[in-house]
Coordinates of C-alpha atoms and ligand atoms in Angstrom, one line a residue:
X1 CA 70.4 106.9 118.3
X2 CA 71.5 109.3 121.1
X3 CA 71.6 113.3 120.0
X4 CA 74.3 115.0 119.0
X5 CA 75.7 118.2 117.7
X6 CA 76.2 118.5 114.0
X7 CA 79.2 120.5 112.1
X8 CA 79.9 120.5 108.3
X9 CA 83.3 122.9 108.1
X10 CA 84.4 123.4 104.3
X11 CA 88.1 123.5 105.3
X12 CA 90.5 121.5 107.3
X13 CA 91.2 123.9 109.7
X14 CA 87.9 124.2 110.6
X15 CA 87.4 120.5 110.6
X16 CA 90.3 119.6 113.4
X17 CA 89.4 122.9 114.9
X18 CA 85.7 121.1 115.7
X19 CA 86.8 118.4 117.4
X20 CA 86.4 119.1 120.6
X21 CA 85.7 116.6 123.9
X22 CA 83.8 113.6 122.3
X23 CA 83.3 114.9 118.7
X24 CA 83.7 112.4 116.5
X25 CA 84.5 112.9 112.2
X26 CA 81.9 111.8 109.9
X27 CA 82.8 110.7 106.5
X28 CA 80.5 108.6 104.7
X29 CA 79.1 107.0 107.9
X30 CA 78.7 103.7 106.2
X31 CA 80.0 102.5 109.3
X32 CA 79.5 105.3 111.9
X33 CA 76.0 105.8 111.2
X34 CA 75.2 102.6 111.7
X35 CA 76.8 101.9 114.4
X36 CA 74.9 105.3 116.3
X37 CA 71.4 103.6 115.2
X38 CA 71.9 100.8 117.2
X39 CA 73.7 103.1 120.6
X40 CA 76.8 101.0 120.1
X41 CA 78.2 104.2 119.5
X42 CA 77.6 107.9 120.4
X43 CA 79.4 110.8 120.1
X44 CA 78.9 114.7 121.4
X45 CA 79.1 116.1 118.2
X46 CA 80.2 114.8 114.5
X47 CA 82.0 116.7 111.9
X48 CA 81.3 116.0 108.9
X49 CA 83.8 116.5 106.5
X50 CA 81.7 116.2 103.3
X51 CA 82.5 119.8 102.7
X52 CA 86.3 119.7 103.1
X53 CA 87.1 119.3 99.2
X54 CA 90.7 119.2 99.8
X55 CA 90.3 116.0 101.0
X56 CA 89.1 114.6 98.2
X57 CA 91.2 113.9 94.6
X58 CA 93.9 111.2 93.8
X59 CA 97.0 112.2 92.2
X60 CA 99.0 109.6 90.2
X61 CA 102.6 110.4 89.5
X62 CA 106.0 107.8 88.6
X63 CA 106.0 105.9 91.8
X64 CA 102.7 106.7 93.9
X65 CA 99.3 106.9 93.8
X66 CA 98.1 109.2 96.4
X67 CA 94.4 109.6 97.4
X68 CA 92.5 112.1 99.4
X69 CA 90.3 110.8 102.3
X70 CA 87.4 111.4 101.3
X71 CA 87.7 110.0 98.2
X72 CA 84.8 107.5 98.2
X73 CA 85.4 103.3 97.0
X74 CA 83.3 104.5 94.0
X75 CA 85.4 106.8 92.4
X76 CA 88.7 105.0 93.4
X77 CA 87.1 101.9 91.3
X78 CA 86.4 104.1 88.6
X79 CA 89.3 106.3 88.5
X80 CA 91.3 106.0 84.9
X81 CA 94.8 106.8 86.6
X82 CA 94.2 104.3 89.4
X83 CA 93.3 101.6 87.0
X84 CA 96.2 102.2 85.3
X85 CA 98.9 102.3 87.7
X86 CA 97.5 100.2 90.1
X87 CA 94.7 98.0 88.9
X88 CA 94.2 96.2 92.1
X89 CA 93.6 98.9 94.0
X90 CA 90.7 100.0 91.6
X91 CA 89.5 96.5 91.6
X92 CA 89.5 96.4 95.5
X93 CA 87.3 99.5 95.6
X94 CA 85.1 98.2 93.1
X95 CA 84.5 95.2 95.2
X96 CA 83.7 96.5 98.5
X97 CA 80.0 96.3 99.4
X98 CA 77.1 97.5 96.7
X99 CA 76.9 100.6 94.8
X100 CA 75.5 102.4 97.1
X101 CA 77.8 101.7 99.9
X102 CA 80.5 102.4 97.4
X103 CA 79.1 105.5 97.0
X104 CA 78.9 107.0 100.1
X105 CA 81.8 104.9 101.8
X106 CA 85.3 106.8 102.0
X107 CA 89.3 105.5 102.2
X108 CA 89.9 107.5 105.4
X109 CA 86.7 106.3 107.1
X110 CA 87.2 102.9 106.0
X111 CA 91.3 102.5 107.6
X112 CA 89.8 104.4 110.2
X113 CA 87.1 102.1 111.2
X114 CA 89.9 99.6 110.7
X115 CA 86.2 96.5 110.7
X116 CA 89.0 93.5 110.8
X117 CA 87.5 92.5 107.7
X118 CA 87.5 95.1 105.6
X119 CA 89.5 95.2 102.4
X120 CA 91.4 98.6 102.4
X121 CA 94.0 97.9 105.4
X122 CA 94.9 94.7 102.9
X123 CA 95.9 97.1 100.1
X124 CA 97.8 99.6 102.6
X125 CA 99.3 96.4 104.2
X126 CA 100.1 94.5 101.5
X127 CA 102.3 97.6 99.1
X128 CA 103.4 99.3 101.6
X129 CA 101.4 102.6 101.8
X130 CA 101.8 105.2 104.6
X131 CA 98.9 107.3 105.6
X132 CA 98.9 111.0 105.8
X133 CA 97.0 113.3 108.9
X134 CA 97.3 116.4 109.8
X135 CA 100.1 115.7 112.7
X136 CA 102.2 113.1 110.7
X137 CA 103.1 110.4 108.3
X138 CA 102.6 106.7 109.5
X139 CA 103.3 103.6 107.6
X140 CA 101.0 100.8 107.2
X141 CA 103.0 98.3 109.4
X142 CA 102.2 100.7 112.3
X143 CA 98.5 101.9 111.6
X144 CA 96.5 98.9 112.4
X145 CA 97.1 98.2 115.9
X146 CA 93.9 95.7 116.8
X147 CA 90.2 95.0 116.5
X148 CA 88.8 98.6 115.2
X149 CA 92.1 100.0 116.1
X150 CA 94.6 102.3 114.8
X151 CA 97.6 104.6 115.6
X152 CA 95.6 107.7 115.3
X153 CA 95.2 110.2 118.8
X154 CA 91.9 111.7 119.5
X155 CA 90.7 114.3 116.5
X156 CA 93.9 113.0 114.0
X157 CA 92.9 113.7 110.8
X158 CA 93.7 111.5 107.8
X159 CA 94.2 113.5 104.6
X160 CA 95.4 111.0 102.2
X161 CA 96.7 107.7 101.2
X162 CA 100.1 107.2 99.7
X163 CA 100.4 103.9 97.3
X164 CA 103.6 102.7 96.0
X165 CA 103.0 101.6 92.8
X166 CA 104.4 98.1 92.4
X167 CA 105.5 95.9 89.6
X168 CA 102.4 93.3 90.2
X169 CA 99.6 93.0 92.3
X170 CA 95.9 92.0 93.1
X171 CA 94.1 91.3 95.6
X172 CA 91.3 88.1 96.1
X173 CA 89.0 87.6 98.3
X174 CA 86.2 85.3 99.9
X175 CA 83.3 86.7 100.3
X176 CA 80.8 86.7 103.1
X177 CA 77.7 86.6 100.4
X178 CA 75.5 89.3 102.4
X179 CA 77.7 92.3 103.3
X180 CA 80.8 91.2 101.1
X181 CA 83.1 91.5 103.7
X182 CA 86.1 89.3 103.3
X183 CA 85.8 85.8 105.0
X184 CA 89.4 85.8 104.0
X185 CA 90.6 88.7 101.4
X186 CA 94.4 88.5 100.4
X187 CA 96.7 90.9 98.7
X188 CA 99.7 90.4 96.9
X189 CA 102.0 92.8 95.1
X190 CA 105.5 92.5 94.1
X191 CA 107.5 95.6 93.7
X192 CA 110.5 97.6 94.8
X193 CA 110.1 96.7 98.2
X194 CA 110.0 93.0 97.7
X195 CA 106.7 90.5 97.8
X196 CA 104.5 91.7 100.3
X197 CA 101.1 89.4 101.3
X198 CA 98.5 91.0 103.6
X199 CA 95.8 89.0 104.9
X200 CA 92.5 90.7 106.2
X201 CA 89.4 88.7 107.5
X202 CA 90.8 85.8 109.1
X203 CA 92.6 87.8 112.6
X204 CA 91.5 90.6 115.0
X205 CA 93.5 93.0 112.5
X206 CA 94.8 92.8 109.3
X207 CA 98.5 91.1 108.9
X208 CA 101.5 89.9 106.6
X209 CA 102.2 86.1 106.1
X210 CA 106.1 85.8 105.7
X211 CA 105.6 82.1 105.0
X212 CA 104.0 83.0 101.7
X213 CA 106.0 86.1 101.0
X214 CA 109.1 83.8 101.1
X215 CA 108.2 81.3 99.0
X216 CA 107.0 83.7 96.7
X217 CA 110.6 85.6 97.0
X218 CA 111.8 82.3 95.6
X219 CA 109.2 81.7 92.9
X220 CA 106.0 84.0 91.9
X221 CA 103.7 81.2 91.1
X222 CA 100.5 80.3 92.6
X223 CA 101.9 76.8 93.3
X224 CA 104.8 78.0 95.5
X225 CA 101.4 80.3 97.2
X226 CA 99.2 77.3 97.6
X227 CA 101.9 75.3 98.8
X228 CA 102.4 77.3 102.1
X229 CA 100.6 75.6 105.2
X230 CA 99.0 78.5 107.7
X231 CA 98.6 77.5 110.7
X232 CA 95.5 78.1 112.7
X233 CA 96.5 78.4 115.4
X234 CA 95.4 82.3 116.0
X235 CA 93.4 82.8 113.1
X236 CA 89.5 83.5 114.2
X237 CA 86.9 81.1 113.6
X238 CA 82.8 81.8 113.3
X239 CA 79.8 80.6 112.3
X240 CA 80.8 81.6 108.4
X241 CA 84.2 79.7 109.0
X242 CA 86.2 77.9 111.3
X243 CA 90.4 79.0 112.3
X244 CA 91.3 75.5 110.3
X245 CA 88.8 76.8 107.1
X246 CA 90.0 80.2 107.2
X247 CA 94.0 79.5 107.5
X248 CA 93.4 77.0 104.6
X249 CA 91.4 79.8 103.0
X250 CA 95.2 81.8 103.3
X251 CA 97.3 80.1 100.9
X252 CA 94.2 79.8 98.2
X253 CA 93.7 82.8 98.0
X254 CA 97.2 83.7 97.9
X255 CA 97.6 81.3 95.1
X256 CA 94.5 83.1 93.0
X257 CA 96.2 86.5 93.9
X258 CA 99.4 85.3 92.2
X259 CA 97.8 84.3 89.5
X260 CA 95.5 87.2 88.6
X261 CA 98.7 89.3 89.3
X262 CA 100.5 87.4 86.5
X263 CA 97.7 87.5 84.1
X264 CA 97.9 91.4 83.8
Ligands
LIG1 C1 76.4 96.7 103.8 C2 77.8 97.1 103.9 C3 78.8 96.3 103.3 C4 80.1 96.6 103.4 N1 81.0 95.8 102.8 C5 82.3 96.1 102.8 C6 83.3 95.3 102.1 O1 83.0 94.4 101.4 N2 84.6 95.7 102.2 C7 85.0 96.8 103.0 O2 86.2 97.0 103.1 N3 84.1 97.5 103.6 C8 82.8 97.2 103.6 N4 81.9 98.0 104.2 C9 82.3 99.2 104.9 C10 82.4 100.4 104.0 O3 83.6 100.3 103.3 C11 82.5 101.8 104.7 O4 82.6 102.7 103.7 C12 83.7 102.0 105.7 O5 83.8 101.1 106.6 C13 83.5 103.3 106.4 O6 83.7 104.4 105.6 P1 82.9 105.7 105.7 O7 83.5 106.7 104.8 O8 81.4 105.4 105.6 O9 83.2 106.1 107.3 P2 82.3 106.5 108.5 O10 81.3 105.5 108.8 O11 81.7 107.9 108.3 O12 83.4 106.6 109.6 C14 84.0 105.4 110.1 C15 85.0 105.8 111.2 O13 86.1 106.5 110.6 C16 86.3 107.8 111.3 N5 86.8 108.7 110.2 C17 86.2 108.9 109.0 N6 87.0 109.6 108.2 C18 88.1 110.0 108.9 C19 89.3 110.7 108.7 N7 89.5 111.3 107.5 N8 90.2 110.8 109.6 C20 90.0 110.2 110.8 N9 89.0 109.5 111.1 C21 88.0 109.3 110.2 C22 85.0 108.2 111.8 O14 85.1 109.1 112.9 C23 84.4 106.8 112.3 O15 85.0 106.5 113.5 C24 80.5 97.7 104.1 C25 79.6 98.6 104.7 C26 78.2 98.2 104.6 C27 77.2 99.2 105.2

């Protein structure tokens, strides 16, 4: 790990006032950390912004769950309010890496870190959420831009997560058995705003498969799911799983998403 200045501001001010040339914030650093230990990243100075409790809370009202930064996958998962206005989303959370990741790692660092397989950006994707920061408010559709990409400008803040509450959802994924990153993780909601599918794992970002999302526009089954061919043609392939695997991978997952969805 290369040195670097530390910072631990107890206010928000103070924590987009610190960031400075190459600071970089620290959340959980479930990621960041990590990536520091082995010098594929390094940074000047990191703020921590353990101590910024205003980042931290969800707040449930008729149409939106909306949840501070900060607020790690642990108490997301366990959150009464989020379980019942949006199951899913508590169910994601609970199944994001061990209890110990899920205890340290955060919402904002997670979209932030925007790891193409990580199982947030599916849930922002796939109802529609927009992100809060301290500049402005962005829709999903626009915040994941590539591989460990996003819209946000040097020293943007995230403060919170805004989550339409739809009519159904869930999301299902297939695990990679060590880290329990998605292999292929899909998310399916039906709401207000239509059917909405959002697949992360299988591209360099996560994305919506309007294939799927029509046929499930025409019937909410996980036949009319499964029934969808992907193509493979851009979906990534590895050693865990081919393109032709993973696109396959798509539609069955879609299919178990539509069903969980219809068995709440
Ligand atoms: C073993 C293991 C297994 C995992 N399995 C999964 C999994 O199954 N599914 C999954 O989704 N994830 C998984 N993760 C990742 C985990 O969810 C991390 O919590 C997440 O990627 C990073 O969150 P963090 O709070 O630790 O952020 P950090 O590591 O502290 O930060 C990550 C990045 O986000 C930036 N950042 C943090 N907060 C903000 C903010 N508020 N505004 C702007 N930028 C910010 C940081 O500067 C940094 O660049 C796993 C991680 C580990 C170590």
């Amino acid at each position: 790990m290369y040195s670097f200045d530390y910072q631990r501001p107890t206010d928000r001010a103070a924590a987009t006032a610190a960031m400075k040339g190459d600071a970089r914030y620290l959340a959980g650093g479930q990621s960041l950390v990590q990536a520091m230990k082995l010098r594929l990243s390094s940074s000047e100075r990191l703020v921590d912004l353990s101590g910024v409790a205003e980042l931290k809370g969800i707040k449930v009202d008729a149409s939106n769950v909306v949840i501070g930064s900060m607020t790690t996958h642990a108490a997301v998962a366990a959150s009464a309010e989020v379980q019942r206005a949006i199951p899913a989303l508590a169910e994601l959370a609970g199944g994001i890496a061990d209890q110990m990741v899920r205890n340290m790692g955060t919402l904002g660092g997670s979209i932030a870190n925007a790891d193409p397989a990580a199982c947030y950006p599916a849930a922002l994707l796939g109802l529609g959420a927009t992100v809060t920061t301290n500049q402005r408010s962005i829709p999903a559709e626009r915040f994941f831009t590539g591989l460990y990409e996003t819209a946000l400008q040097p020293g943007e803040l995230i403060t919170a997560v805004s989550f339409p509450i739809p009519q159904k959802a869930a999301y299902v994924k297939f695990k990679q058995p060590a880290s329990r990153f998605a292999l292929v993780g899909v998310f399916v909601s039906q709401g207000a705003g239509g059917v909405k599918v959002a697949v992360t794992g299988a591209k360099s970002t996560v994305f919506r498969v309007k294939a799927i999302e029509d046929a499930l526009t025409a019937s909410f089954t996980p036949e009319a799911a499964k029934a969808v061919k992907v193509l493979s043609t851009d979906i990534n392939g590895d050693m865990h799983g081919s393109a032709e695997y993973r696109a396959a991978m798509i539609s069955v997952m879609a299919s178990r998403a539509v069903s969980a969805a219809l068995s709440r």
